[in-house]
PDB file of C-alpha atoms in Angstrom:
ATOM      1  CA  MET O 188      -0.358  19.458  -5.370  1.00 82.00           C
ATOM      2  CA  LYS O 189       2.064  15.925  -6.501  1.00 88.00           C
ATOM      3  CA  THR O 190       3.216  14.774  -3.843  1.00 91.00           C
ATOM      4  CA  VAL O 191       7.209  13.173  -4.156  1.00 90.00           C
ATOM      5  CA  LEU O 192       7.659  10.749  -1.928  1.00 91.00           C
ATOM      6  CA  LEU O 193      12.281   9.857  -2.184  1.00 89.00           C
ATOM      7  CA  ALA O 194      11.722   5.872  -1.710  1.00 86.00           C
ATOM      8  CA  GLY O 195      15.162   4.892  -3.214  1.00 72.00           C
ATOM      9  CA  GLY O 196      17.103   4.124  -0.602  1.00 68.00           C
ATOM     10  CA  LEU O 197      19.162   0.810   1.162  1.00 63.00           C
ATOM     11  CA  GLY O 198      17.211   1.084   4.712  1.00 61.00           C
ATOM     12  CA  THR O 199      19.824   0.417   5.934  1.00 63.00           C
ATOM     13  CA  ARG O 200      18.505   0.309  10.329  1.00 66.00           C
ATOM     14  CA  LEU O 201      16.737  -2.114   8.560  1.00 64.00           C
ATOM     15  CA  ARG O 202      18.740  -3.833   7.863  1.00 64.00           C
ATOM     16  CA  GLU O 203      17.151  -7.429   9.297  1.00 66.00           C
ATOM     17  CA  GLU O 204      14.145  -6.324   6.576  1.00 65.00           C
ATOM     18  CA  THR O 205      15.195  -4.966   3.665  1.00 60.00           C
ATOM     19  CA  GLU O 206      18.172  -7.315   2.645  1.00 70.00           C
ATOM     20  CA  PHE O 207      15.010  -8.559  -0.004  1.00 75.00           C
ATOM     21  CA  ARG O 208      13.339  -5.785   0.148  1.00 80.00           C
ATOM     22  CA  PRO O 209      12.940  -1.961   0.445  1.00 83.00           C
ATOM     23  CA  LYS O 210      12.344  -0.019   3.705  1.00 84.00           C
ATOM     24  CA  PRO O 211       9.273   1.752   2.074  1.00 88.00           C
ATOM     25  CA  MET O 212       7.680  -1.636   1.819  1.00 90.00           C
ATOM     26  CA  VAL O 213       8.899  -3.233   4.901  1.00 88.00           C
ATOM     27  CA  PRO O 214       4.609  -4.246   6.027  1.00 90.00           C
ATOM     28  CA  VAL O 215       3.594  -3.032   8.603  1.00 93.00           C
ATOM     29  CA  GLY O 216       0.295  -4.460   9.999  1.00 95.00           C
ATOM     30  CA  GLY O 217      -0.793  -5.874   6.344  1.00 93.00           C
ATOM     31  CA  LYS O 218       0.175  -3.105   4.059  1.00 94.00           C
ATOM     32  CA  PRO O 219       3.711  -1.154   3.328  1.00 94.00           C
ATOM     33  CA  ILE O 220       4.730   1.591   5.019  1.00 92.00           C
ATOM     34  CA  LEU O 221       4.129   2.883   1.328  1.00 95.00           C
ATOM     35  CA  TRP O 222       0.659   2.887   1.309  1.00 96.00           C
ATOM     36  CA  HIS O 223       0.510   4.432   5.323  1.00 96.00           C
ATOM     37  CA  ILE O 224       2.624   6.998   4.763  1.00 95.00           C
ATOM     38  CA  MET O 225       0.383   7.663   0.720  1.00 96.00           C
ATOM     39  CA  LYS O 226      -2.513   6.872   3.510  1.00 96.00           C
ATOM     40  CA  THR O 227      -1.866   9.891   5.202  1.00 96.00           C
ATOM     41  CA  PHE O 228      -1.180  12.706   2.836  1.00 95.00           C
ATOM     42  CA  ALA O 229      -4.436  11.038   0.957  1.00 96.00           C
ATOM     43  CA  HIS O 230      -6.118  11.513   4.305  1.00 96.00           C
ATOM     44  CA  PHE O 231      -5.889  15.919   4.037  1.00 95.00           C
ATOM     45  CA  GLY O 232      -6.490  15.882   0.087  1.00 95.00           C
ATOM     46  CA  HIS O 233      -3.802  14.888  -1.766  1.00 95.00           C
ATOM     47  CA  GLU O 234      -3.801  12.194  -3.343  1.00 96.00           C
ATOM     48  CA  GLU O 235      -1.473  12.378  -6.047  1.00 94.00           C
ATOM     49  CA  PHE O 236       2.581  10.869  -5.955  1.00 95.00           C
ATOM     50  CA  VAL O 237       5.053  10.715  -7.698  1.00 93.00           C
ATOM     51  CA  VAL O 238       7.562   7.929  -6.179  1.00 94.00           C
ATOM     52  CA  CYS O 239      11.193   8.378  -6.376  1.00 90.00           C
ATOM     53  CA  THR O 240      12.518   4.252  -6.804  1.00 90.00           C
ATOM     54  CA  GLY O 241      16.230   3.318  -6.078  1.00 84.00           C
ATOM     55  CA  TYR O 242      17.309   0.476  -3.941  1.00 81.00           C
ATOM     56  CA  ARG O 243      15.673  -2.359  -4.305  1.00 86.00           C
ATOM     57  CA  GLY O 244      12.231  -0.344  -6.489  1.00 88.00           C
ATOM     58  CA  GLU O 245      11.354  -3.267  -8.500  1.00 92.00           C
ATOM     59  CA  SER O 246       9.366  -4.592  -5.708  1.00 93.00           C
ATOM     60  CA  ILE O 247       7.657  -1.178  -5.329  1.00 94.00           C
ATOM     61  CA  ARG O 248       6.413  -0.882  -8.919  1.00 94.00           C
ATOM     62  CA  GLN O 249       5.906  -4.614  -9.178  1.00 95.00           C
ATOM     63  CA  TYR O 250       3.260  -3.315  -6.347  1.00 95.00           C
ATOM     64  CA  PHE O 251       0.879  -0.614  -7.252  1.00 95.00           C
ATOM     65  CA  TYR O 252       1.316  -2.205 -10.765  1.00 93.00           C
ATOM     66  CA  GLU O 253      -0.741  -5.247  -9.065  1.00 92.00           C
ATOM     67  CA  PHE O 254      -2.637  -2.977  -7.525  1.00 94.00           C
ATOM     68  CA  GLU O 255      -5.512  -3.359  -7.937  1.00 90.00           C
ATOM     69  CA  ALA O 256      -5.411  -6.895  -9.196  1.00 88.00           C
ATOM     70  CA  MET O 257      -4.495  -7.962  -5.504  1.00 91.00           C
ATOM     71  CA  ASN O 258      -6.855  -5.778  -3.975  1.00 92.00           C
ATOM     72  CA  SER O 259      -9.951  -6.573  -5.202  1.00 92.00           C
ATOM     73  CA  ASP O 260     -11.985  -9.589  -6.525  1.00 94.00           C
ATOM     74  CA  PHE O 261     -11.383  -9.793 -10.813  1.00 91.00           C
ATOM     75  CA  THR O 262     -12.294 -11.387 -14.338  1.00 92.00           C
ATOM     76  CA  VAL O 263      -9.706 -11.505 -16.823  1.00 89.00           C
ATOM     77  CA  LYS O 264     -10.903 -11.629 -20.265  1.00 89.00           C
ATOM     78  CA  LEU O 265      -7.538 -13.170 -22.153  1.00 90.00           C
ATOM     79  CA  GLY O 266      -7.169 -12.214 -25.931  1.00 87.00           C
ATOM     80  CA  SER O 267      -8.971  -8.746 -24.888  1.00 80.00           C
ATOM     81  CA  LYS O 268      -7.639  -5.121 -23.908  1.00 76.00           C
ATOM     82  CA  GLU O 269     -10.363  -5.098 -21.377  1.00 78.00           C
ATOM     83  CA  ARG O 270      -8.332  -7.054 -20.598  1.00 79.00           C
ATOM     84  CA  VAL O 271      -8.951  -7.211 -16.273  1.00 83.00           C
ATOM     85  CA  LYS O 272     -12.683  -6.064 -14.712  1.00 86.00           C
ATOM     86  CA  THR O 273     -12.560  -5.864 -10.551  1.00 87.00           C
ATOM     87  CA  TYR O 274     -15.585  -5.722  -8.540  1.00 91.00           C
ATOM     88  CA  GLY O 275     -15.868  -3.608  -5.663  1.00 89.00           C
ATOM     89  CA  ALA O 276     -14.538  -0.116  -4.845  1.00 89.00           C
ATOM     90  CA  LEU O 277     -10.819   0.322  -4.199  1.00 91.00           C
ATOM     91  CA  GLU O 278     -10.413   2.027  -0.748  1.00 91.00           C
ATOM     92  CA  GLU O 279      -7.695   4.409  -3.584  1.00 95.00           C
ATOM     93  CA  ALA O 280      -9.729   4.464  -5.889  1.00 92.00           C
ATOM     94  CA  GLY O 281      -8.885   8.343  -7.104  1.00 93.00           C
ATOM     95  CA  TRP O 282      -4.315   7.894  -5.882  1.00 96.00           C
ATOM     96  CA  GLU O 283      -2.469   8.340  -9.730  1.00 95.00           C
ATOM     97  CA  VAL O 284       0.524   6.629  -8.766  1.00 96.00           C
ATOM     98  CA  THR O 285       3.662   7.625 -11.035  1.00 94.00           C
ATOM     99  CA  VAL O 286       6.369   5.064  -9.636  1.00 93.00           C
ATOM    100  CA  ALA O 287      10.172   6.459 -11.349  1.00 90.00           C
ATOM    101  CA  ASP O 288      12.951   4.084 -10.651  1.00 89.00           C
ATOM    102  CA  THR O 289      15.454   6.992 -10.552  1.00 87.00           C
ATOM    103  CA  GLY O 290      18.310   4.983  -9.756  1.00 80.00           C
ATOM    104  CA  ALA O 291      19.346   2.406  -6.890  1.00 78.00           C
ATOM    105  CA  GLU O 292      22.758   4.830  -6.362  1.00 77.00           C
ATOM    106  CA  THR O 293      21.581   8.757  -6.479  1.00 77.00           C
ATOM    107  CA  MET O 294      21.650  10.583  -3.647  1.00 77.00           C
ATOM    108  CA  THR O 295      19.056  13.260  -2.731  1.00 76.00           C
ATOM    109  CA  GLY O 296      19.236  16.245  -5.012  1.00 79.00           C
ATOM    110  CA  GLY O 297      20.144  13.685  -8.045  1.00 81.00           C
ATOM    111  CA  ARG O 298      15.986  11.730  -7.512  1.00 79.00           C
ATOM    112  CA  THR O 299      14.457  15.052  -7.313  1.00 78.00           C
ATOM    113  CA  LYS O 300      16.351  16.554 -10.401  1.00 80.00           C
ATOM    114  CA  ARG O 301      15.114  12.662 -12.181  1.00 81.00           C
ATOM    115  CA  MET O 302      12.048  13.001 -10.915  1.00 80.00           C
ATOM    116  CA  GLN O 303      11.363  17.042 -12.855  1.00 82.00           C
ATOM    117  CA  SER O 304      10.465  15.552 -15.438  1.00 82.00           C
ATOM    118  CA  PHE O 305       6.822  13.992 -14.096  1.00 82.00           C
ATOM    119  CA  ILE O 306       6.927  17.497 -12.275  1.00 82.00           C
ATOM    120  CA  GLY O 307       6.637  19.754 -14.895  1.00 79.00           C
ATOM    121  CA  ASN O 308       5.921  23.099 -12.932  1.00 76.00           C
ATOM    122  CA  GLU O 309       3.959  21.961 -10.534  1.00 74.00           C
ATOM    123  CA  THR O 310       4.091  23.101  -6.524  1.00 69.00           C
ATOM    124  CA  ILE O 311       4.815  19.468  -5.071  1.00 70.00           C
ATOM    125  CA  MET O 312       5.072  18.191  -0.757  1.00 66.00           C
ATOM    126  CA  LEU O 313       8.354  16.232  -1.574  1.00 67.00           C
ATOM    127  CA  THR O 314       9.228  14.406   1.850  1.00 65.00           C
ATOM    128  CA  TYR O 315      10.690  10.628   2.844  1.00 60.00           C
ATOM    129  CA  GLY O 316      10.402   7.094   2.544  1.00 53.00           C
ATOM    130  CA  ASP O 317      13.223   5.727   2.411  1.00 50.00           C
TER     131      ASP O 317
END
């Protein structure tokens, strides 16, 4: 079962924190709120995530794209297909994270429709991260 996280809202109640980053990326204890939500789901065996982004979604995309390198020691082999080798086990090993841009101005119904191509006919668990 995939867990769909709606993480595209403006985060207006946290305006001071969300001027430069989306609310799901506001740090709590050194990790983004979004990570804490995902960690809770993973604790209960849900490790496949579809994160629907919108407002300042590029920071969510960058966070997960660079996640392994930012949380592990690594070696980079330039000019090679097997470019990066990481060391040590990640606490999040096994998580599968799809980051889908569902639009900065898209409302909840539109977000759920746009993520359909990433989940097909699977059963999902829908939750709000924004």
